[in-house]
Coordinates of C-alpha atoms in Angstrom, one line a residue:
Chain A
X18 CA 58.7 53.8 133.1
X19 CA 55.7 54.3 130.6
X20 CA 55.0 51.0 128.7
X21 CA 54.3 53.4 125.0
X22 CA 55.7 52.2 122.3
X23 CA 57.3 54.0 119.3
X24 CA 54.7 55.4 116.9
X25 CA 57.1 55.9 114.6
X26 CA 58.1 52.6 114.1
X27 CA 55.4 49.4 112.6
X28 CA 53.0 47.9 115.5
X29 CA 55.2 45.5 117.2
X30 CA 54.4 42.0 115.8
X31 CA 52.6 39.4 118.4
X32 CA 55.1 37.1 119.1
X33 CA 58.7 38.9 118.7
X34 CA 60.9 37.0 116.5
X35 CA 63.7 35.1 118.9
X36 CA 66.8 37.4 117.5
X37 CA 64.7 40.5 118.8
X38 CA 64.1 38.8 122.1
X39 CA 67.9 38.0 122.7
X40 CA 68.5 42.0 121.8
X41 CA 66.2 43.3 123.7
X42 CA 67.9 41.3 126.8
X43 CA 71.1 41.6 125.4
X44 CA 70.4 45.9 125.6
X45 CA 68.9 45.5 129.2
X46 CA 72.6 44.1 130.1
X47 CA 74.2 46.7 128.0
X48 CA 72.9 49.7 129.3
X49 CA 73.0 48.8 133.1
X50 CA 76.1 49.3 134.2
X51 CA 75.3 53.1 133.4
X52 CA 72.3 53.1 134.4
X53 CA 72.6 52.2 137.6
X54 CA 75.5 54.6 138.0
X55 CA 74.1 57.2 136.9
X56 CA 70.8 56.6 139.3
X57 CA 72.9 55.7 142.1
X58 CA 74.9 59.1 141.7
X59 CA 72.7 61.3 139.8
X60 CA 68.4 60.7 140.3
X61 CA 68.2 59.2 144.3
X62 CA 71.0 62.2 145.5
X63 CA 68.7 64.5 143.9
X64 CA 65.2 63.3 145.2
X65 CA 67.3 63.3 148.5
X66 CA 68.1 67.0 147.7
X67 CA 64.0 67.1 147.8
X68 CA 63.8 65.4 150.7
X69 CA 66.0 67.5 152.1
X70 CA 64.8 70.9 151.6
X71 CA 61.7 70.1 153.9
X72 CA 63.6 69.5 156.9
X73 CA 65.3 70.7 159.1
X74 CA 69.1 69.2 159.5
X75 CA 72.4 69.7 159.9
X76 CA 75.2 68.8 159.4
X77 CA 76.2 67.0 162.5
X78 CA 72.8 65.5 163.3
X79 CA 73.6 64.1 159.3
X80 CA 73.6 60.4 160.6
X81 CA 70.2 60.2 162.5
X82 CA 68.8 62.2 160.1
X83 CA 66.6 59.8 157.3
X84 CA 64.6 59.8 154.4
X85 CA 61.3 60.0 156.7
X86 CA 61.5 63.2 158.8
X87 CA 60.0 66.0 160.6
X88 CA 58.8 67.6 157.1
X89 CA 58.3 71.3 157.0
X90 CA 58.3 73.7 155.1
X91 CA 60.2 76.4 157.3
X92 CA 63.9 76.2 154.9
X93 CA 61.7 77.6 152.5
X94 CA 60.1 80.1 154.1
X95 CA 63.6 81.2 155.8
X96 CA 65.3 81.1 152.2
X97 CA 63.1 83.3 150.6
X98 CA 62.3 85.6 153.5
X99 CA 66.4 85.7 154.1
X100 CA 67.9 88.9 153.5
X101 CA 70.3 88.7 150.3
X102 CA 68.1 85.8 148.8
X103 CA 66.6 88.7 146.3
X104 CA 69.3 90.3 145.7
X105 CA 71.2 86.8 144.6
X106 CA 68.8 86.0 142.4
X107 CA 68.3 89.9 140.1
X108 CA 72.3 89.4 140.1
X109 CA 72.2 85.7 139.2
X110 CA 70.2 86.8 136.6
X111 CA 71.7 90.0 135.8
X112 CA 74.6 87.7 135.2
X113 CA 72.9 85.2 132.9
X114 CA 71.1 87.3 130.3
X115 CA 74.3 89.5 130.7
X116 CA 77.2 86.6 130.2
X117 CA 75.0 84.6 127.7
X118 CA 73.8 87.7 125.4
X119 CA 78.0 89.0 125.4
X120 CA 78.9 85.3 124.9
X121 CA 76.6 84.7 121.9
X122 CA 77.1 88.4 120.1
X123 CA 81.5 87.6 120.3
X124 CA 80.8 84.0 119.1
X125 CA 78.6 85.3 116.9
X126 CA 81.4 88.5 115.4
X127 CA 84.2 85.7 114.9
X128 CA 81.9 83.4 113.4
X129 CA 81.0 85.8 110.6
X130 CA 85.1 87.3 110.5
X131 CA 86.2 83.9 110.3
X132 CA 83.2 82.9 107.4
X133 CA 85.4 83.1 104.7
X134 CA 88.5 81.2 104.0
X135 CA 92.2 82.4 104.6
X136 CA 95.9 81.1 105.0
X137 CA 96.0 79.8 108.7
X138 CA 91.9 79.6 109.3
X139 CA 92.5 76.5 111.1
X140 CA 95.1 77.9 113.8
X141 CA 93.2 81.3 114.0
X142 CA 89.8 78.5 114.7
X143 CA 92.0 76.0 117.0
X144 CA 94.0 79.1 119.2
X145 CA 90.2 80.9 119.5
X146 CA 88.6 77.9 121.2
X147 CA 91.2 77.9 123.9
X148 CA 89.8 80.0 127.1
X149 CA 86.8 77.1 126.7
X150 CA 89.2 74.4 127.0
X151 CA 91.5 76.1 129.2
X152 CA 91.1 75.0 132.6
X153 CA 89.1 77.3 134.6
X154 CA 91.3 77.8 137.8
X155 CA 93.8 78.5 135.9
X156 CA 92.5 81.3 133.7
X157 CA 90.4 82.7 136.5
X158 CA 93.7 83.3 138.4
X159 CA 95.2 85.0 135.2
X160 CA 92.3 86.9 135.3
X161 CA 92.5 87.6 139.0
X162 CA 96.4 88.5 138.7
X163 CA 96.6 90.4 135.3
X164 CA 93.0 92.5 137.1
X165 CA 95.4 93.1 140.3
X166 CA 95.1 96.8 141.7
X167 CA 98.9 96.2 142.9
X168 CA 100.8 94.3 140.6
X169 CA 98.5 93.9 137.3
X170 CA 98.9 94.5 134.4
X171 CA 95.7 96.2 133.3
X172 CA 95.9 98.5 135.9
X173 CA 100.0 99.2 135.6
X174 CA 98.6 100.3 131.7
X175 CA 95.6 101.8 133.0
X176 CA 97.5 104.5 135.4
X177 CA 100.0 104.7 132.7
X178 CA 99.5 104.6 129.2
X179 CA 95.8 105.0 129.5
X180 CA 96.0 108.0 132.3
X181 CA 93.7 106.6 134.8
X182 CA 94.0 108.1 138.4
X183 CA 93.8 105.3 140.6
X184 CA 93.6 102.0 139.7
X185 CA 90.1 100.0 139.3
X186 CA 89.6 97.3 142.1
X187 CA 88.0 95.6 139.5
X188 CA 87.5 92.3 141.7
X189 CA 86.2 93.9 144.5
X190 CA 84.6 96.5 144.5
X191 CA 80.9 96.3 144.0
X192 CA 80.4 100.3 142.4
X193 CA 82.3 102.9 140.7
X194 CA 81.3 106.4 139.3
X195 CA 82.1 106.3 135.5
X196 CA 81.8 109.7 133.8
X197 CA 80.3 109.2 130.2
X198 CA 80.0 111.5 127.8
X199 CA 79.7 114.2 130.9
X200 CA 77.3 111.5 132.4
X201 CA 78.0 110.4 135.9
X202 CA 76.6 106.4 136.2
X203 CA 77.0 103.7 138.8
X204 CA 78.2 101.0 137.4
X205 CA 78.8 97.4 139.2
X206 CA 82.3 97.1 138.5
X207 CA 83.1 93.3 140.3
X208 CA 79.4 92.1 138.2
X209 CA 80.6 93.6 134.8
X210 CA 84.0 92.1 135.9
X211 CA 82.6 88.6 135.9
X212 CA 80.7 89.2 133.1
X213 CA 83.0 89.6 130.7
X214 CA 85.3 86.9 132.5
X215 CA 81.7 84.3 131.7
X216 CA 81.7 85.9 128.0
X217 CA 85.5 84.9 127.3
X218 CA 85.4 81.6 128.6
X219 CA 82.2 80.5 126.7
X220 CA 82.2 82.8 123.2
X221 CA 84.4 79.6 121.9
X222 CA 81.1 78.0 122.2
X223 CA 78.8 80.1 120.2
X224 CA 81.3 80.7 118.0
X225 CA 81.5 77.1 117.0
X226 CA 77.8 76.4 116.7
X227 CA 77.4 78.9 114.8
X228 CA 80.4 78.3 112.3
X229 CA 79.1 74.9 111.8
X230 CA 75.4 76.6 110.9
X231 CA 77.3 79.5 108.9
X232 CA 78.5 76.1 106.7
X233 CA 75.9 74.5 106.3
X234 CA 74.1 77.9 105.0
X235 CA 74.1 77.3 101.0
X236 CA 75.8 80.4 99.0
X237 CA 73.3 80.3 95.9
X238 CA 70.8 82.8 98.3
X239 CA 73.3 85.1 99.1
X240 CA 74.8 85.0 95.5
X241 CA 71.1 85.8 94.5
X242 CA 70.7 89.0 96.7
X243 CA 74.3 90.1 95.9
X244 CA 73.2 90.6 92.2
X245 CA 70.3 91.8 93.0
X246 CA 72.1 94.9 94.5
X247 CA 71.7 94.1 98.3
X248 CA 74.4 95.2 100.1
X249 CA 76.7 93.1 102.7
X250 CA 74.7 94.2 105.5
X251 CA 71.6 93.8 103.8
X252 CA 72.4 90.4 102.9
X253 CA 73.1 89.2 106.8
X254 CA 70.4 90.8 108.0
X255 CA 67.4 89.6 105.6
X256 CA 69.5 86.3 104.6
X257 CA 72.2 85.3 107.0
X258 CA 70.6 86.1 110.4
X259 CA 67.6 84.5 109.7
X260 CA 69.2 81.7 108.7
X261 CA 71.1 81.2 112.2
X262 CA 67.9 82.3 114.0
X263 CA 67.0 79.0 115.8
X264 CA 70.7 77.9 116.4
X265 CA 70.9 81.0 118.5
X266 CA 68.0 80.7 120.4
X267 CA 69.6 77.1 121.2
X268 CA 72.9 78.5 122.2
X269 CA 70.8 80.7 124.2
X270 CA 69.1 78.3 125.8
X271 CA 72.3 76.1 127.0
X272 CA 74.3 79.3 127.2
X273 CA 71.4 80.3 130.1
X274 CA 71.3 77.3 131.3
X275 CA 74.6 76.8 131.9
X276 CA 75.4 80.1 133.4
X277 CA 72.8 80.7 135.7
X278 CA 74.0 77.9 137.6
X279 CA 77.3 78.7 137.3
X280 CA 79.6 78.2 140.3
X281 CA 83.0 77.9 139.7
X282 CA 83.9 81.5 137.6
X283 CA 82.0 83.1 140.6
X284 CA 84.0 81.9 143.3
X285 CA 87.1 81.4 141.9
X286 CA 87.0 85.0 140.4
X287 CA 85.6 87.0 143.6
X288 CA 84.8 84.4 146.1
X289 CA 81.0 86.0 145.7
X290 CA 81.9 89.1 147.4
X291 CA 81.5 92.7 145.7
X292 CA 78.0 92.2 145.0
X293 CA 78.9 89.2 143.0
X294 CA 76.8 86.4 145.1
X295 CA 75.1 84.7 143.0
X296 CA 72.5 81.9 143.9
X297 CA 74.7 78.9 143.0
X298 CA 77.3 80.5 145.1
X299 CA 75.0 80.8 148.1
X300 CA 74.4 77.5 148.6
X301 CA 77.8 76.3 148.9
X302 CA 78.4 79.1 151.0
X303 CA 74.5 77.3 153.5
X304 CA 76.4 74.2 152.5
X305 CA 80.1 74.4 154.0
X306 CA 80.2 77.3 155.7
X307 CA 77.4 77.4 157.5
X308 CA 76.8 73.4 157.0
X309 CA 73.1 74.1 157.2
X310 CA 72.2 71.3 155.0
X311 CA 68.0 72.2 154.6
X312 CA 68.2 75.9 153.4
X313 CA 70.9 74.3 150.9
X314 CA 68.9 72.3 149.3
X315 CA 66.1 74.4 149.8
X316 CA 68.2 77.3 147.6
X317 CA 69.1 74.7 145.2
X318 CA 66.0 73.6 144.9
X319 CA 64.3 77.2 144.3
X320 CA 67.4 77.7 141.8
X321 CA 66.0 74.7 139.7
X322 CA 62.7 75.6 139.8
X323 CA 63.2 79.2 138.1
X324 CA 65.3 78.4 135.6
X325 CA 62.8 75.4 134.8
X326 CA 60.0 78.2 134.1
X327 CA 62.2 80.5 132.8
X328 CA 63.0 77.7 130.3
X329 CA 59.7 76.2 129.6
X330 CA 58.5 79.6 129.5
X331 CA 61.4 80.8 126.6
X332 CA 60.2 77.5 124.6
X333 CA 56.9 78.2 124.7
X334 CA 57.3 81.7 123.2
X335 CA 60.3 80.9 120.9
X336 CA 60.3 77.6 119.8
X337 CA 57.0 77.8 118.2
X338 CA 58.3 80.9 116.0
X339 CA 61.6 78.9 115.0
X340 CA 59.6 75.9 114.3
X341 CA 57.0 77.6 112.0
X342 CA 59.8 79.9 110.2
Chain B
X7 CA 70.6 102.8 91.5
X8 CA 73.9 104.7 92.1
X9 CA 73.1 105.4 95.8
X10 CA 73.1 101.5 96.9
X11 CA 75.7 101.0 94.5
X12 CA 77.9 103.4 96.3
X13 CA 76.5 102.0 99.6
X14 CA 77.7 98.5 98.5
X15 CA 80.9 100.1 97.7
X16 CA 81.3 101.2 100.8
X17 CA 80.3 98.7 103.1
X18 CA 82.9 96.5 101.3
X19 CA 85.4 98.6 101.7
X20 CA 84.6 99.3 105.2
X21 CA 84.2 95.0 106.0
X22 CA 87.4 94.4 103.9
X23 CA 89.6 96.8 106.9
X24 CA 87.4 95.7 110.0
X25 CA 87.8 91.8 108.9
X26 CA 91.1 91.7 109.9
X27 CA 91.2 94.1 112.4
X28 CA 88.7 91.7 113.5
X29 CA 90.3 89.1 113.9
X30 CA 93.3 90.1 115.3
X31 CA 91.5 91.4 118.2
X32 CA 89.5 88.0 118.9
X33 CA 93.1 86.8 118.6
X34 CA 94.4 89.0 121.7
X35 CA 91.7 88.4 123.5
X36 CA 91.6 84.6 123.8
X37 CA 95.3 84.5 123.8
X38 CA 97.2 87.1 125.4
X39 CA 96.2 85.9 129.5
X40 CA 97.6 82.5 128.5
X41 CA 100.9 84.6 126.9
X42 CA 100.5 86.6 130.4
X43 CA 100.4 83.8 132.5
X44 CA 103.7 82.0 130.7
X45 CA 105.2 85.4 131.4
X46 CA 104.8 85.2 134.7
X47 CA 105.9 82.1 135.6
X48 CA 109.4 82.9 134.4
X49 CA 109.3 86.4 136.1
X50 CA 111.4 86.4 139.1
X51 CA 108.5 88.2 142.1
X52 CA 109.9 91.4 142.3
X53 CA 111.1 91.9 139.3
X54 CA 107.0 91.4 138.9
X55 CA 106.7 94.2 142.0
X56 CA 108.8 97.0 140.3
X57 CA 107.3 96.9 136.9
X58 CA 104.1 94.9 136.6
X59 CA 103.4 96.6 133.2
X60 CA 105.9 94.7 131.7
X61 CA 104.9 92.0 128.8
X62 CA 107.6 89.9 128.4
X63 CA 110.8 88.6 130.1
X64 CA 114.2 89.7 129.2
X65 CA 116.3 85.8 128.6
X66 CA 118.9 87.3 131.5
X67 CA 116.1 86.9 133.9
X68 CA 114.1 83.8 132.7
X69 CA 113.9 81.9 136.0
X70 CA 112.8 78.2 135.9
X71 CA 113.4 78.1 139.8
X72 CA 109.5 78.9 140.3
X73 CA 108.4 75.2 138.4
X74 CA 111.0 73.4 140.5
X75 CA 109.1 75.1 143.5
X76 CA 105.8 74.7 142.5
X77 CA 106.4 70.7 141.8
X78 CA 108.8 70.0 144.8
X79 CA 106.5 68.3 147.3
X80 CA 105.2 69.8 150.6
X81 CA 108.5 68.5 152.7
X82 CA 111.5 69.5 150.5
X83 CA 109.8 73.3 150.8
X84 CA 108.0 73.1 148.0
X85 CA 103.7 73.2 146.7
X86 CA 103.8 70.1 146.4
X87 CA 102.0 70.0 142.7
X88 CA 104.0 66.9 141.6
X89 CA 101.2 64.8 144.0
X90 CA 98.6 67.1 142.8
X91 CA 98.9 65.8 138.9
X92 CA 99.1 62.3 140.1
X93 CA 96.1 62.7 141.8
X94 CA 94.3 64.2 138.7
X95 CA 96.3 62.0 136.2
X96 CA 94.6 58.6 138.8
X97 CA 91.0 60.5 138.6
X98 CA 91.1 61.9 134.7
X99 CA 92.5 58.4 133.8
X100 CA 90.0 56.6 135.3
X101 CA 87.3 58.3 134.6
X102 CA 88.4 57.6 131.3
X103 CA 88.9 53.6 131.7
X104 CA 85.5 53.7 133.3
X105 CA 83.6 55.6 131.3
X106 CA 85.0 53.7 128.5
X107 CA 83.8 50.0 129.7
X108 CA 81.0 51.3 131.2
X109 CA 79.5 53.9 127.9
X110 CA 80.5 51.7 125.1
X111 CA 78.3 48.8 125.7
X112 CA 75.4 51.6 126.6
X113 CA 76.0 53.6 123.3
X114 CA 75.8 50.7 121.4
X115 CA 72.9 49.1 123.0
X116 CA 70.6 53.0 122.7
X117 CA 71.7 52.8 119.1
X118 CA 71.3 49.6 118.1
X119 CA 69.1 47.6 120.6
X120 CA 65.7 47.6 120.7
X121 CA 65.0 47.1 124.2
X122 CA 62.2 47.5 126.7
X123 CA 62.5 51.7 127.8
X124 CA 65.1 52.8 125.4
X125 CA 63.9 55.9 124.8
X126 CA 63.2 57.2 128.0
X127 CA 67.0 56.3 129.1
X128 CA 68.3 58.2 126.2
X129 CA 66.2 61.5 127.7
X130 CA 67.3 60.7 131.3
X131 CA 70.8 60.9 129.7
X132 CA 70.4 63.8 127.9
X133 CA 68.7 65.7 130.9
X134 CA 71.2 64.3 133.3
X135 CA 73.4 65.9 130.7
X136 CA 71.5 69.6 131.7
X137 CA 72.1 68.9 135.1
X138 CA 72.7 71.9 137.0
X139 CA 76.3 70.1 139.1
X140 CA 75.2 72.6 142.0
X141 CA 72.0 70.9 143.0
X142 CA 73.6 67.9 142.5
X143 CA 76.4 69.6 144.6
X144 CA 74.5 68.9 148.2
X145 CA 72.5 65.8 148.2
X146 CA 76.1 64.3 147.3
X147 CA 78.3 66.0 149.9
X148 CA 75.7 64.9 152.3
X149 CA 75.7 61.8 151.1
X150 CA 79.4 61.1 151.1
X151 CA 80.2 62.7 154.4
X152 CA 77.6 59.8 155.3
X153 CA 79.3 57.1 153.9
X154 CA 82.7 58.5 154.8
X155 CA 83.9 58.4 150.8
X156 CA 84.3 62.4 151.2
X157 CA 87.9 62.9 151.1
X158 CA 88.9 59.7 148.7
X159 CA 89.8 59.9 145.4
X160 CA 87.4 56.9 144.5
X161 CA 84.0 58.9 145.6
X162 CA 85.4 61.6 142.8
X163 CA 86.1 59.2 140.8
X164 CA 82.7 57.7 140.6
X165 CA 81.4 61.1 140.7
X166 CA 82.9 62.3 137.6
X167 CA 81.9 58.7 135.5
X168 CA 78.1 59.7 136.2
X169 CA 78.5 63.2 134.9
X170 CA 80.2 61.5 131.9
X171 CA 78.6 58.4 131.3
X172 CA 75.7 60.6 129.9
X173 CA 77.8 62.5 127.6
X174 CA 79.7 59.5 126.4
X175 CA 76.9 57.2 125.2
X176 CA 75.5 60.2 123.9
X177 CA 78.7 61.3 121.4
X178 CA 79.0 57.6 120.7
X179 CA 75.3 57.2 119.9
X180 CA 75.6 59.2 117.1
X181 CA 79.1 57.8 116.0
X182 CA 77.2 54.1 116.1
X183 CA 73.7 55.6 114.5
X184 CA 75.7 56.1 111.4
X185 CA 77.5 52.8 111.0
X186 CA 75.7 50.9 108.3
X187 CA 73.5 48.4 109.7
X188 CA 74.1 46.4 106.9
X189 CA 78.1 45.5 107.9
X190 CA 77.0 44.0 111.6
X191 CA 73.6 41.7 109.9
X192 CA 76.5 40.0 107.6
X193 CA 78.6 39.4 110.7
X194 CA 75.8 38.2 112.4
X195 CA 74.7 35.7 109.8
X196 CA 77.9 34.4 109.5
X197 CA 77.4 33.4 113.7
X198 CA 78.4 36.4 115.6
X199 CA 76.4 37.0 118.6
X200 CA 75.5 40.4 119.1
X201 CA 79.0 41.1 121.9
X202 CA 81.1 39.6 119.0
X203 CA 79.2 42.1 116.1
X204 CA 79.9 44.8 119.0
X205 CA 83.4 44.0 119.7
X206 CA 84.6 42.8 116.1
X207 CA 83.0 44.9 113.9
X208 CA 81.4 47.9 115.7
X209 CA 84.0 49.0 118.3
X210 CA 86.7 48.8 115.5
X211 CA 85.1 50.9 113.3
X212 CA 84.3 53.4 115.9
X213 CA 87.5 53.1 117.4
X214 CA 87.9 57.4 115.6
X215 CA 85.0 58.3 117.7
X216 CA 85.5 56.4 121.0
X217 CA 89.5 58.2 121.1
X218 CA 87.9 61.3 120.6
X219 CA 85.8 60.9 123.3
X220 CA 88.4 59.2 125.5
X221 CA 90.5 62.5 124.9
X222 CA 87.4 64.5 126.1
X223 CA 86.0 62.7 129.0
X224 CA 90.2 63.2 130.5
X225 CA 89.5 66.9 129.7
X226 CA 86.2 67.2 131.3
X227 CA 87.7 65.3 134.2
X228 CA 91.1 67.0 134.7
X229 CA 89.4 70.6 134.2
X230 CA 86.6 69.7 137.2
X231 CA 86.9 72.1 140.1
X232 CA 83.4 72.4 142.5
X233 CA 82.9 68.3 143.1
X234 CA 87.3 68.3 144.0
X235 CA 86.6 71.5 146.4
X236 CA 83.5 69.7 148.3
X237 CA 84.9 66.2 148.6
X238 CA 88.8 66.9 148.9
X239 CA 89.7 70.4 150.0
X240 CA 90.2 68.5 154.1
X241 CA 93.3 66.1 152.7
X242 CA 95.9 68.1 150.8
X243 CA 97.3 64.9 150.2
X244 CA 94.5 64.3 147.7
X245 CA 94.3 67.7 146.4
X246 CA 94.0 67.7 142.5
X247 CA 96.1 70.2 140.1
X248 CA 92.6 72.2 139.7
X249 CA 92.3 72.4 143.4
X250 CA 95.7 73.1 144.9
X251 CA 95.6 75.7 142.8
X252 CA 92.8 77.2 143.8
X253 CA 93.3 76.6 147.6
X254 CA 97.0 77.8 146.9
X255 CA 95.9 81.1 145.0
X256 CA 94.3 82.2 148.3
X257 CA 97.5 82.0 150.4
X258 CA 99.8 85.1 150.8
X259 CA 102.7 82.9 151.5
X260 CA 102.9 80.9 148.0
X261 CA 104.4 83.8 145.3
X262 CA 102.4 85.1 142.5
X263 CA 105.3 83.8 140.3
X264 CA 105.2 80.6 141.1
X265 CA 101.4 79.6 141.1
X266 CA 101.9 81.0 137.4
X267 CA 104.0 77.7 137.0
X268 CA 101.4 75.7 138.6
X269 CA 99.0 77.6 136.1
X270 CA 101.0 76.7 133.1
X271 CA 101.3 73.0 134.7
X272 CA 97.2 72.7 134.5
X273 CA 96.9 74.2 131.4
X274 CA 99.7 72.6 129.1
X275 CA 98.7 69.1 129.3
X276 CA 95.3 70.1 128.1
X277 CA 96.3 72.6 125.3
X278 CA 98.6 70.3 123.8
X279 CA 95.7 67.1 124.3
X280 CA 93.4 70.0 122.6
X281 CA 96.3 71.0 119.7
X282 CA 96.5 67.2 119.0
X283 CA 92.8 66.3 118.7
X284 CA 91.6 69.9 117.7
X285 CA 89.3 67.9 114.5
X286 CA 87.3 65.2 116.1
X287 CA 87.5 67.4 119.2
X288 CA 85.8 70.1 117.5
X289 CA 82.8 67.5 116.5
X290 CA 82.1 66.0 119.4
X291 CA 81.3 69.3 120.9
X292 CA 79.2 70.6 118.2
X293 CA 77.5 67.4 117.7
X294 CA 74.0 68.1 118.2
X295 CA 74.6 71.5 116.9
X296 CA 73.5 70.5 113.2
X297 CA 70.6 68.1 114.1
X298 CA 68.5 71.8 114.5

C-alpha cells in the first residue's frame, strides 16, 4: 500500500479529530473481513499461479512442491512451442473479436429498435434479457439439442423446409464448403456457431448499457437536426452514434475481456473440439486431464498477459480520443 | 430540397416497417430456445426422434414423467436432481448470506469512512471483478486439492464469496453514496456510534439495494459452472444443478427429454427471480454504465 494522500481532498489537519481517527479504525475493521477473503482466495492464489508457472509441477508431486522450488522457464518454452498453442491463441482472438462485435451490433440494433416507447415495451425489454440471465449450462444444452444433426429442430427444418441436402453438424464440423453467389467458401462451422452462441448470450448486456445511455441523450439535438432536414439515418450517423461512442468503447473492452477468457460456453458446446479450442479450455485440459499444473499455469499467465497488453493498447489508442471527444 | 425530402420520407417509411419486424425477430431469437426447452421437456422421446421438427406438444401426449424421472434419486432409478437442487440452494443461499454479512459493512466503510488505503482497496476489488476466472482456477484447484477441501460445498462457497464480494461492495457502495450524510450526522449528534448509525439509519435506507444485490448474488452462484466442475465433479452427491446437467448431458443413457426437464428446473428459478426483481436488477446490472 502506498502512502499517497487523496489529492482531491483538503490537506489533512496535523492532529486528526478523535472522530476521524475512530472512523479510520472502524473503517478498517469493517472492511477487513472482505479484504481477508479476497486476499486469501484471489490474490494469494494468483501469486501462487505465477510461482507454479515457473516450476515443474504435476498433481502427483503436489504435496512436496512448495513456494520455494526449482524455478525454470521450461513451462513457458514448452507451452509456447507446443503444437496447438498458437492455433488456440488465434482461435481465442477470432472468437473474442467475433463474439464481442456481433454482441454489440445486435445489442445496438435492439436498443435503437426499442428506443421509442410503445405498449408492452417493458415486457419486451425483460424478455430480451433472458439469454443473459439464464444459466449457461441450460442454454448450451438447448443449443446443442436444437443443432443436433439427428434429432435437432434446426436440421429438421433445414433439410425439410429449407431444402438442405444434408444435415449440418454445427458443433462438430471443423469446416464446410458454402457456395455463396457462385463463390465456394470454406467456413469454420463450429467456430462460427460458438460465436453465434456467445453473441446470443451477451447481446442483452450491450443492449442494457446502450439503452441506459440512449435514455440520457437529450432530444433537442435530434429535434434541431430534424428541423434542418436531416433524415433518420443521418441523425443516427451524426448525432446519436457519436453520443454512444464512449459507451460502445467501454462495452468493447468489457465484452472482449470476458469473451477472451470464456471457458464455459465452448467447453459446454463443443468441449474444445472441431477447431474451437480456445486457450481457457486448453488450460482446463492441462489442469485436469493431463495434470500438468506447471503448463496450465504458464498458459493461463500467457493468456492474462496477452489480454493485458491488448486492453492497454486499446485504451492507449482510443481512450485518449474518447476523452477529447 | 425535394430530393432530401423524398429521402426523408422513404427512410421514415422504411423504418416504420422495419422497427416492428426487428423487434419481432429479436424476440424470436431470444425466446425460441426457451420455448423449445419447455416443449421438449414434455414430449415423449420416441415422438421427438420420429418428428424432430415439431415445435409444439399435443395435449394428449404431454408427459410429465420426465420431471418425475429427473427429480427422483439415483437409488430410485431417477437422475437425482432433487439432491442437486438442495446442493445448489445450499451453496447459493450460503453465498448470499455470507456475502451480505461480509460485504454490507465493507461497502459502508468504502463509501463513508476515510481509512488508510481506502482507494487502493476499492481499486483491488474492481480488479478482482474483471479477473479471468480461468486464471484463478489453476491455483485454487491445486490449493484445494492440497488442503483437502476439494469436493466440499464449503470450499466452493468460499470461492463464490470471494468472487461476489467485490461486486457486492461495488454495487452497495454506489447506493450508500446516494444516502445523504446529514441523516447520519444527525444520528451521530444524538449519540449514536458508527455501528449504530449503520444499523439504524443507513442499512434500513439501503434495504432495496441490499435485496436486489442478494438476488443478483444468488443468480451468480446458482448459474456458476467452472468452479463447481473443478471442485465437485468427482462426487455425484455434491453436484449442483448446473454441474449435474452438464455431466449427464454427455451420457447416452439419459434421454434428452429428461434432461430438458432438468434444464427447465435449472432455469425456472432464475427466470422467476429475474421477473420479480427485474426493475432493481437492471439498475444493478448497469451500475457504472452511466458514469462515463
